[in-house]
Structure formats: C-alpha cells, structure tokens
Short mmCIF file of C-alpha atoms in Angstrom, two decimals:
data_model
loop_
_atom_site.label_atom_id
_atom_site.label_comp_id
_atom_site.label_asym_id
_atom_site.label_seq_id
_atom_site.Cartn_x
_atom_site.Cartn_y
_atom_site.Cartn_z
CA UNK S 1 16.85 -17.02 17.74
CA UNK S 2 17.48 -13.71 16.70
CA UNK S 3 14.31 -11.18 17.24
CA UNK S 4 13.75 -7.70 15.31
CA UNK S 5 10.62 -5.18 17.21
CA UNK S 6 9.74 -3.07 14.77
CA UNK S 7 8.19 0.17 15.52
CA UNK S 8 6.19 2.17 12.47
CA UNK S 9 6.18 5.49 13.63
CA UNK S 10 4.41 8.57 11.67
CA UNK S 11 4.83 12.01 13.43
CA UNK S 12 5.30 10.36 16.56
CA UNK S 13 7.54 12.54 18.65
CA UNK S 14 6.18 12.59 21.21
CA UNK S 15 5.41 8.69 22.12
CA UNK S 16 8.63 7.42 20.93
CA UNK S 17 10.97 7.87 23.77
CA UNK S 18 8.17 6.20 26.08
CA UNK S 19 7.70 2.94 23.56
CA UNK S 20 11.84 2.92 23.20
CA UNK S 21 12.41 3.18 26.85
CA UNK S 22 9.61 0.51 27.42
CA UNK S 23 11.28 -2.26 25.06
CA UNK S 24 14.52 -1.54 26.52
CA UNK S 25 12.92 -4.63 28.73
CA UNK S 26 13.02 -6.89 25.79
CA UNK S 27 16.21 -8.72 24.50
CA UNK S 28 16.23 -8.16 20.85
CA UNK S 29 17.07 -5.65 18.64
CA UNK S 30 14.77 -2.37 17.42
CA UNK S 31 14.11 -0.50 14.12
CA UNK S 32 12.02 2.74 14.24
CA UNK S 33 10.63 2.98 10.69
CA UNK S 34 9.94 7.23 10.87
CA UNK S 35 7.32 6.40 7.99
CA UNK S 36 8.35 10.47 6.32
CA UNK S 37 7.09 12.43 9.29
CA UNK S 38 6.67 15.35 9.22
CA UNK S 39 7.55 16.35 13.08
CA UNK S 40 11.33 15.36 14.70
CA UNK S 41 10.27 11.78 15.27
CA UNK S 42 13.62 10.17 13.61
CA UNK S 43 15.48 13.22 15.81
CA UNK S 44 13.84 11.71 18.79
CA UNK S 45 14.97 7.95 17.83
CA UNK S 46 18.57 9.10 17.16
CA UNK S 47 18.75 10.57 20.35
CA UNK S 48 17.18 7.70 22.33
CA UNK S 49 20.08 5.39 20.33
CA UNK S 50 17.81 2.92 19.05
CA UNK S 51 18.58 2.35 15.28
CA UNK S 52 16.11 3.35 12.82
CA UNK S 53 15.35 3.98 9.04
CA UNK S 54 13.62 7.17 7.31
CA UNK S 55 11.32 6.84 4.14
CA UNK S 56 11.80 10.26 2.15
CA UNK S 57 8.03 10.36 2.28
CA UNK S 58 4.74 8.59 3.62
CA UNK S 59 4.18 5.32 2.96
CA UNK S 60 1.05 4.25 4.91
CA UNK S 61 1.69 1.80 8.24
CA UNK S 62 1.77 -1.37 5.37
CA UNK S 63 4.96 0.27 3.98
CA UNK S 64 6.53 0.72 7.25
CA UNK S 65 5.77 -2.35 8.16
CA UNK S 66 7.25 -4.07 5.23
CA UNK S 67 10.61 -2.10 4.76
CA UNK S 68 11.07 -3.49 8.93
CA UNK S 69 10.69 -7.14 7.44
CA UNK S 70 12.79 -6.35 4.91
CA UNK S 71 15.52 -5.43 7.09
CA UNK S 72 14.79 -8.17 9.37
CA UNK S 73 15.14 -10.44 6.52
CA UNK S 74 18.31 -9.02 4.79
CA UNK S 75 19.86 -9.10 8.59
CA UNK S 76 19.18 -12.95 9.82
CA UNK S 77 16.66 -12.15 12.23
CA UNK S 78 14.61 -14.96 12.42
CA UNK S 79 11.32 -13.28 13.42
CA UNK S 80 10.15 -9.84 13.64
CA UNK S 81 7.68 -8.64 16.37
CA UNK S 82 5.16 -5.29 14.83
CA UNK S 83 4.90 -2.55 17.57
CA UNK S 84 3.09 0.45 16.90
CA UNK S 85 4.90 3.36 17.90
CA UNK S 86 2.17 4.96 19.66
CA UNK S 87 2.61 3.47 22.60
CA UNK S 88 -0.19 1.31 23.07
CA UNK S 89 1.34 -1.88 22.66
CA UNK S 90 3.09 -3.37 25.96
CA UNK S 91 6.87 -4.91 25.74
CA UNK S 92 6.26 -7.38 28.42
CA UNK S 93 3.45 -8.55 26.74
CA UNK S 94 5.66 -9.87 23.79
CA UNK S 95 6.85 -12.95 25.14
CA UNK S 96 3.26 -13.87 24.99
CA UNK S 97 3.18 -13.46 20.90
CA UNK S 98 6.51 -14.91 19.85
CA UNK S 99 6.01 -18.06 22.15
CA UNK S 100 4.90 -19.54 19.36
CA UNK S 101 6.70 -18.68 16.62
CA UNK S 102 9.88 -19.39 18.96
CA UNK S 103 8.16 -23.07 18.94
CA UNK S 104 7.46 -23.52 15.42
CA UNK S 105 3.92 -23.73 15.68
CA UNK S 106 2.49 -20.54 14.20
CA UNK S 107 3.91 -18.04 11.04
CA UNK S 108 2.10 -15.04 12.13
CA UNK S 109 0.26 -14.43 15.92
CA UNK S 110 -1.56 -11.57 16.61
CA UNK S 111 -1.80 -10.15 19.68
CA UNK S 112 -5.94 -10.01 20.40
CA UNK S 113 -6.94 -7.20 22.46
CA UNK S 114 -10.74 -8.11 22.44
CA UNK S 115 -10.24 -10.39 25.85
CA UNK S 116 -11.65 -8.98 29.40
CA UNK S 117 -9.66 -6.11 30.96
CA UNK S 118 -7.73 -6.09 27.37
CA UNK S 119 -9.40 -3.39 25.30
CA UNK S 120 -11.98 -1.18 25.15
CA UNK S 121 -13.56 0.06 22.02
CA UNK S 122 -16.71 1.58 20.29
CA UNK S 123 -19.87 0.14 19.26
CA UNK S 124 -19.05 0.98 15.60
CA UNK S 125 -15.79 -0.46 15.43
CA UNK S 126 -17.21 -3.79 17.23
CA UNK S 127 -18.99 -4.01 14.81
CA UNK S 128 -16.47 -3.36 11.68
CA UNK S 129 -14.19 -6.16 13.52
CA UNK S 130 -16.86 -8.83 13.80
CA UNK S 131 -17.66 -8.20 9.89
CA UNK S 132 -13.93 -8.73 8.82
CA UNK S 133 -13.64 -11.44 11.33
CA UNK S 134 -16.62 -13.18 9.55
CA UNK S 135 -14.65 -12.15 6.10
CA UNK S 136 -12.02 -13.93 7.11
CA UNK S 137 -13.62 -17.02 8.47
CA UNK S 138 -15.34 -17.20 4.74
CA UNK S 139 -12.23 -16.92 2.93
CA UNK S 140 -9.87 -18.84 5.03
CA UNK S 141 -12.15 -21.21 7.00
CA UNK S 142 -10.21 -19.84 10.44
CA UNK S 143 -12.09 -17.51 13.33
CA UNK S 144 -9.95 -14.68 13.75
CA UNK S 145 -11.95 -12.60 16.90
CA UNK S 146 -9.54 -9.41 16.77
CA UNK S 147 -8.57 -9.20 12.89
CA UNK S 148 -7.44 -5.37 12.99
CA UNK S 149 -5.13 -5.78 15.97
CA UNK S 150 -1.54 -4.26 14.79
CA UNK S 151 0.54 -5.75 17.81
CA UNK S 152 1.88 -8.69 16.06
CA UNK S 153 4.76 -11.33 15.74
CA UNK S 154 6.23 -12.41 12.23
CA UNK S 155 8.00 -15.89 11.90
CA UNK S 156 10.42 -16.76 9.18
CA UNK S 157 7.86 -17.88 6.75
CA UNK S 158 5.82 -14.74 7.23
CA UNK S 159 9.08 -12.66 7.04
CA UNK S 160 9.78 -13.88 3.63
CA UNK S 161 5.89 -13.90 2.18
CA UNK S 162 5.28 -10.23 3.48
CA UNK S 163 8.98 -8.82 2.48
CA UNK S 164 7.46 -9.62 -1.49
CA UNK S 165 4.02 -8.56 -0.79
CA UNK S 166 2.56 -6.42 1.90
CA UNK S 167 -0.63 -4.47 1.23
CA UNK S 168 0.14 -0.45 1.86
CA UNK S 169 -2.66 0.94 4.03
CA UNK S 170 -4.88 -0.50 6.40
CA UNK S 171 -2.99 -3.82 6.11
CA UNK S 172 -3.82 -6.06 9.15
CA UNK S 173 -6.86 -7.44 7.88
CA UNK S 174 -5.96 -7.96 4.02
CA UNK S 175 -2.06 -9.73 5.66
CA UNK S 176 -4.38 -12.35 7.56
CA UNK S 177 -5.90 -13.41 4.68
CA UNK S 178 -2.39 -13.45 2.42
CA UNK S 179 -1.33 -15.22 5.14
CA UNK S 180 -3.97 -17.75 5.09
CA UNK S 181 -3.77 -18.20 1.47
CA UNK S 182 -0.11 -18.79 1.22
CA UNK S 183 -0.33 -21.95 3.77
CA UNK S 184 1.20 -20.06 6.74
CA UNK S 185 -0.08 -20.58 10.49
CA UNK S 186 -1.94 -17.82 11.96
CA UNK S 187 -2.72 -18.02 15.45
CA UNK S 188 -4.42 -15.37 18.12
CA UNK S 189 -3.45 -15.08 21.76
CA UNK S 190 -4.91 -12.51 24.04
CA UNK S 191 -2.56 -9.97 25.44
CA UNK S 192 -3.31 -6.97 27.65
CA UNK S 193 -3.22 -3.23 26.01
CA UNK S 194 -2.16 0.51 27.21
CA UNK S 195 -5.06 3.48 26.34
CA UNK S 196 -2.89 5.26 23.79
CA UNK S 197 -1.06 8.00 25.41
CA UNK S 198 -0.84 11.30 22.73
CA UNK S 199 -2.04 11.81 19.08
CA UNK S 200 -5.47 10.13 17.74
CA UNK S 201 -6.37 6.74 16.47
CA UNK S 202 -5.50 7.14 12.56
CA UNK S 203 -9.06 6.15 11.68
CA UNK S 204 -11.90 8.54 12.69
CA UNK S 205 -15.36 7.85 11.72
CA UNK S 206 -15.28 9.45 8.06
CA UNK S 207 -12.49 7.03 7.34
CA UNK S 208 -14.28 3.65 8.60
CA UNK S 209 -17.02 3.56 5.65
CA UNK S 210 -13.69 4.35 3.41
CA UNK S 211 -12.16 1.33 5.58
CA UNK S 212 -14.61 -1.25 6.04
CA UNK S 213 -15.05 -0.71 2.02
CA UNK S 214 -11.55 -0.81 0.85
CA UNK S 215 -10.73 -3.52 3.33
CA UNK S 216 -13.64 -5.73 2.20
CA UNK S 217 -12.77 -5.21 -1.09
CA UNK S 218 -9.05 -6.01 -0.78
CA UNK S 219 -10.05 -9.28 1.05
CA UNK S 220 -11.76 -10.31 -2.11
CA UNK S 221 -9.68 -8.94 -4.71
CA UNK S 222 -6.53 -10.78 -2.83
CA UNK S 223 -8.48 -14.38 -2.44
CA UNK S 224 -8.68 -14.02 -6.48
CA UNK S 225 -5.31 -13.14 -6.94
CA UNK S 226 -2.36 -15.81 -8.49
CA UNK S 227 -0.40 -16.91 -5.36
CA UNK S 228 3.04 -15.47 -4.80
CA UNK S 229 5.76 -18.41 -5.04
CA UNK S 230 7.36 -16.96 -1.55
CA UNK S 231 9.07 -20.15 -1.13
CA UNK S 232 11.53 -20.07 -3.82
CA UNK S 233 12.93 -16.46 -2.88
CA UNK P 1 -14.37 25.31 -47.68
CA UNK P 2 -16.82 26.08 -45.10
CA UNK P 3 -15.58 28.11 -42.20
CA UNK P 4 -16.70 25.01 -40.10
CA UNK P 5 -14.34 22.90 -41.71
CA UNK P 6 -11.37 25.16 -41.35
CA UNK P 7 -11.84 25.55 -38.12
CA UNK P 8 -11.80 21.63 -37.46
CA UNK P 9 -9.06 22.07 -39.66
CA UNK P 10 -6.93 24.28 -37.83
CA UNK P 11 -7.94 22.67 -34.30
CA UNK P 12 -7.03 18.85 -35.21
CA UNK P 13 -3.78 20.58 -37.13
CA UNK P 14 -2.86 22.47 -33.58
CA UNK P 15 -3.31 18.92 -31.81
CA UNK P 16 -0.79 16.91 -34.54
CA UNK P 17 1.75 20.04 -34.16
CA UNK P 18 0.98 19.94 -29.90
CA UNK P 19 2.15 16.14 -30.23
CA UNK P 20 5.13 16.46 -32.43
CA UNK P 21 6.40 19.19 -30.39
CA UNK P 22 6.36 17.21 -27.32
CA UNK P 23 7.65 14.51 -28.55
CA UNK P 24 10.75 16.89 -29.96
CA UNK P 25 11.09 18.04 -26.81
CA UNK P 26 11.23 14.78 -25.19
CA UNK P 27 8.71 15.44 -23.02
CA UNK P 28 6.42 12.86 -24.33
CA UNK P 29 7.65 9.06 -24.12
CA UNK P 30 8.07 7.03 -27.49
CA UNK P 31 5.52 4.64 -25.98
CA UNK P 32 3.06 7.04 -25.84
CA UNK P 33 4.22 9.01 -28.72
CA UNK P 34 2.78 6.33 -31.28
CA UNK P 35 -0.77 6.99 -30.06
CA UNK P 36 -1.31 10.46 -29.86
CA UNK P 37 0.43 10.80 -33.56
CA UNK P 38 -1.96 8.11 -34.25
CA UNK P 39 -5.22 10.08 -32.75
CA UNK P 40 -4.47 12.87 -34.12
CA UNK P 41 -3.84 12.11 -38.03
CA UNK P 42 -7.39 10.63 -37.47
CA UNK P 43 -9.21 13.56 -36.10
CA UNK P 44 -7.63 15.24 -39.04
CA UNK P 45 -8.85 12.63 -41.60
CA UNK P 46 -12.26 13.37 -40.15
CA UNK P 47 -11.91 17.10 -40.05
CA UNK P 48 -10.75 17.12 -43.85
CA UNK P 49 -13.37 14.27 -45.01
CA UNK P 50 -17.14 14.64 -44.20
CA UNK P 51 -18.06 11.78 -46.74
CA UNK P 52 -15.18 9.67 -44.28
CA UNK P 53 -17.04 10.17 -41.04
CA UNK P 54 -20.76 9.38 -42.94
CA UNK P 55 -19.51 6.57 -44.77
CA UNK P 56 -18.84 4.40 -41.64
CA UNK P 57 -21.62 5.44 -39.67
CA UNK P 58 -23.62 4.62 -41.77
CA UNK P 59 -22.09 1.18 -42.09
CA UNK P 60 -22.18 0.38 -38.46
CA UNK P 61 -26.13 1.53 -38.71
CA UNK P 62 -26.41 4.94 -36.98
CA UNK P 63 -27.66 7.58 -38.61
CA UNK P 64 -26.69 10.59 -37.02
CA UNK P 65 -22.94 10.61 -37.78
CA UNK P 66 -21.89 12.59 -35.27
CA UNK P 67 -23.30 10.62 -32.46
CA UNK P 68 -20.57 7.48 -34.35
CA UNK P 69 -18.09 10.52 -33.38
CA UNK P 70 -19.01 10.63 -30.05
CA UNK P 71 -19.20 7.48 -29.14
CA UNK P 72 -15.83 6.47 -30.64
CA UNK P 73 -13.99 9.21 -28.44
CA UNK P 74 -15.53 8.41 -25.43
CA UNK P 75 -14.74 5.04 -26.04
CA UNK P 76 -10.86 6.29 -26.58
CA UNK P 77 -10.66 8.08 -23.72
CA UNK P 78 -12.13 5.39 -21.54
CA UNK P 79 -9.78 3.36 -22.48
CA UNK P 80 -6.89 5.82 -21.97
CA UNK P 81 -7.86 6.35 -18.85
CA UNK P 82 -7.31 2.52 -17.98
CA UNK P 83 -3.98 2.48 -19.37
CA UNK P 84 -3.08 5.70 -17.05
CA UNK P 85 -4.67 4.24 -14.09
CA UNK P 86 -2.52 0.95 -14.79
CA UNK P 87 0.39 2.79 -15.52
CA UNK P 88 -0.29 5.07 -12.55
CA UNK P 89 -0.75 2.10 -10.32
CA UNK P 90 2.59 0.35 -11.99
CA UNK P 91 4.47 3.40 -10.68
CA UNK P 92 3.26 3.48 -7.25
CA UNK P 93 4.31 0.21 -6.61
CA UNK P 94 7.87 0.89 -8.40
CA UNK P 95 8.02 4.31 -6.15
CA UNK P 96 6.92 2.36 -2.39
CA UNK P 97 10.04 0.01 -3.26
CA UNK P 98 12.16 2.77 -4.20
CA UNK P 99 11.66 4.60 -1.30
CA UNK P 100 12.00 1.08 0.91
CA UNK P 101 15.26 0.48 -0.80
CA UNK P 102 16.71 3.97 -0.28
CA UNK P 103 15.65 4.13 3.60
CA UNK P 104 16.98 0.80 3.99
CA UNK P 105 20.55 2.06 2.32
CA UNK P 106 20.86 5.02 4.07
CA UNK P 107 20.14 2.81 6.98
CA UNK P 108 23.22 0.54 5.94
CA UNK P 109 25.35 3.66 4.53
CA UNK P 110 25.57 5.57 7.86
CA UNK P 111 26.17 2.09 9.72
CA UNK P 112 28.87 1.66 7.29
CA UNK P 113 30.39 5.00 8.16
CA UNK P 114 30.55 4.66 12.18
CA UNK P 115 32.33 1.44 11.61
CA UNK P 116 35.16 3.34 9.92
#
C-alpha cells in the first residue's frame, strides 16, 4: 500500500531539515505543505529534495492538512500519515499508527501522547483535553484520552471524508467527531513524543479560552450538521 | 418646506445618487444593486412624506413615529449584516479551496516541467 507523510509546516525553517532528514527512515513518500510562511521554509524543503506544495497565503494547520489529503487522494496513496513539521513527532514511531489502517481495522488512529514517558504537559491543558475528551465521549459514545494529538494516520475512508470537509483551525478535535459521525473507525494507540525543538506551541494561554470555546462550539455545531455523502465521491 | 425636510431631502437624494453611481461604475454587484436602490427610494419616501412615516406608526400602535423609524433600520441593518456575514463566510470557503487548488497545480505544473 502506497503511504503519503504529510508535513504542515508554517514558518518552519528552521525544524524542517531535522523532521525531513528524520523520515528519510520511513518508506513512503513526503509532501511539505509550507502553509504561506512567511520565513524560507519551502526554500529549505526544495533544498532538502523532498516534494512539497505552497499556499499563496495562510490557511490555518486544517487547511494544510487537507490540501495533503487532497494530494494523497488525487495520487493513489492509499493512506496518509499527519506529521507536524515541528519536529515533535517521531518517524519510527509511525509504524505504530498505520498498523492499523494497513490492517483494515481503523479509518483514522491517532497517535496518543498522554501514556507514561510519552508527554508532558500543563495543568491547564490537562485539563482542556479531558473536557474535549468527555465532548467527544457524549457525542460519539467512544473515549478518546488524547483528542488534540496532531500525529495521526488517515486511511482511505478518512482520505476521502476529510478531502470534502476538513475544519480550518484547531481541527483535531472537531475531525474526531466528523469522523465519528460519518461511520469511520477511530482508534488511539500510544506512541512516544520529542520536546519540540525551536519556535512555540501555536496556542499560548490567551488563545486556550478562544480554543476550548470555539472547539466546544464546533463539536456541537458539527453533531447538528446534515452528513456529507463522502461515499459517493 | 421646512429646512428640516430639505435637509432629509438632500441627504436620502445623496444616498439614491451614491447607489446609482456605483452601480454605473460597476462597482456595486446587480445582486446587491436591487436593495440599496430599494432602501434608498424609501428613505426618500419618508424624507418627502411626514403624514407616510405617521400613518403606519400609528397603525402598528406606537406613538412616537420616529421610534417606528428606528426600529425598522436597525432591524435592516441587522439583517444586512447576516447576509454579509453569510456571504463573507461563503467566500472564505470558496477562497481556502482556491488557494488548495492553485498550490496543488503549481505542485503538478513544475512536476510537469522536470519531466520534459
């Protein structure tokens, strides 16, 4: 089966050559989405050699995200694998999140960072994730533990759901519960994590109230929405 | 004619000639040509006609007519408002694919090109 990493990267420079060089480990293919930076991130790709797309401006991670599926899907690649371009995610952790999919078993996995020696992370945002996961658990009926994890692996139905509709920002929560709703498998498998290496975490503490609000309210607004008919595209 | 009345006069007639010069210019879409032209033949029917304005408020029971005046444009531009955030919203969506599509060509253009 034919596997896609794709890598959202937004004024990255510096991290990119790192996260390339690290999935150079990995047998599948690579697409840097440069999501309209504003430093010499798709410079950096080019010169690395890995393949890569520019938006003519900023899209928000969802974007990036989608416009990867969308080439996955317009290319044959049967799944696509999400890898932030910030270098926290590990490449030989990513045999542990397509497993699945490779088996048929799950749509979507996320890679769950929550698990001893995995992650480490704020009282605050422990807090935010256990609210969402409790979200999700009331809309969907399923226990998600690490719901804003970005490190994740898209199977053929998710490919085709998310290529038509992929919420823009702050999308990991809101895709779990599309996800949920369409009839696709979504499974969680703990994988190990890197402390980020440059550049800060795009939400700081002003943004979370911002978050945890627009989140929850997306989450609600999408369980009353008219299902997409993904299966006839 | 009172001076307040030509002055309502003159303002509502700046508005109508603001609208139809915009639209000349093609700087105002058909679709929303229809409204403004609309809106602002009204504001002049109530700038010309006191009796106009008075005669329906006090048919929908309020007694201060101006407060009917009010009302009714806040009303308008309310609604406005949620036609240019749904608009505004419509576009935003149209844009994100846009800009998908053209990275996504570029991507498949400059392929294209090393090939040959």
């Amino acid at each position: 089966m034919k596997a896609l990493v794709i890598v959202p990267a937004y004024n990255e420079e510096a991290n990119i050559p790192f996260v390339l060089q690290d999935l150079q480990g990995f047998a599948g293919d690579v697409l840097v989405v440069d999501d309209g930076s504003k430093d010499t991130t798709a410079a950096v790709a080019r010169r690395c050699g890995a393949p890569h797309v520019s938006h003519p401006f900023n899209l928000g991670i969802g974007g990036s995200v989608q416009t990867g599926l969308k080439h996955a899907l317009r290319n044959g690649y049967d799944y696509a694998i999400q890898f932030d371009g910030d270098g926290q995610h590990r490449a030989d952790q990513i045999e542990k999140i397509i497993a699945l999919v490779e088996a048929g078993e799950a749509d979507m996995v996320i890679g769950a960072r929550t698990l001893p020696e995995g992650y480490k992370c704020g009282f605050a945002r422990k807090i935010g994730s256990r609210i969402f996961s409790l979200l999700i658990k009331l809309l969907t009926g399923k226990w998600i533990a690490d719901p804003t994890a970005g490190f994740r692996c898209y199977g053929p139905n998710a490919l085709r759901l998310f290529s038509l509709s992929y919420p823009d920002d702050y999308p990991e929560v809101e895709s779990i519960i599309t996800a949920a709703r369409h009839g696709l498998t979504v499974v969680e498998v703990p994988v190990l994590m890197r402390q980020r290496l440059s550049g800060h975490s795009s939400i700081n503490r002003r943004k979370s109230a911002y978050y945890m609000v627009k989140v929850s309210l997306a989450l609600i607004v999408d369980a009353m929405r008219e299902k997409i008919a993904w299966r006839e595209f | 004619m009172d001076v307040t009345r030509l002055v309502a006069l003159l303002l509502s007639g700046s508005i109508l000639t603001l609208v139809i010069w915009l639209i000349r210019e093609g700087r105002l879409r058909e679709k929303y040509s229809l409204l403004w032209l609309c809106t602002s033949l009204i504001i002049i029917a109530l700038a010309v006609s006191r009796r106009l304005l008075e005669t329906v408020a006090i048919a929908v029971g309020i007694y201060y007519p101006p407060s009917l005046l009010f009302l009714l444009g806040m009303l308008f531009l309310l609604l406005v408002n949620i036609g240019f955030s749904v608009t505004l919203s419509r576009l935003t969506q149209s844009t994100h694919k846009l800009a998908q599509e053209v990275a996504l060509l570029k991507k498949e253009l400059e392929d294209h090109k090393k090939c040959d």
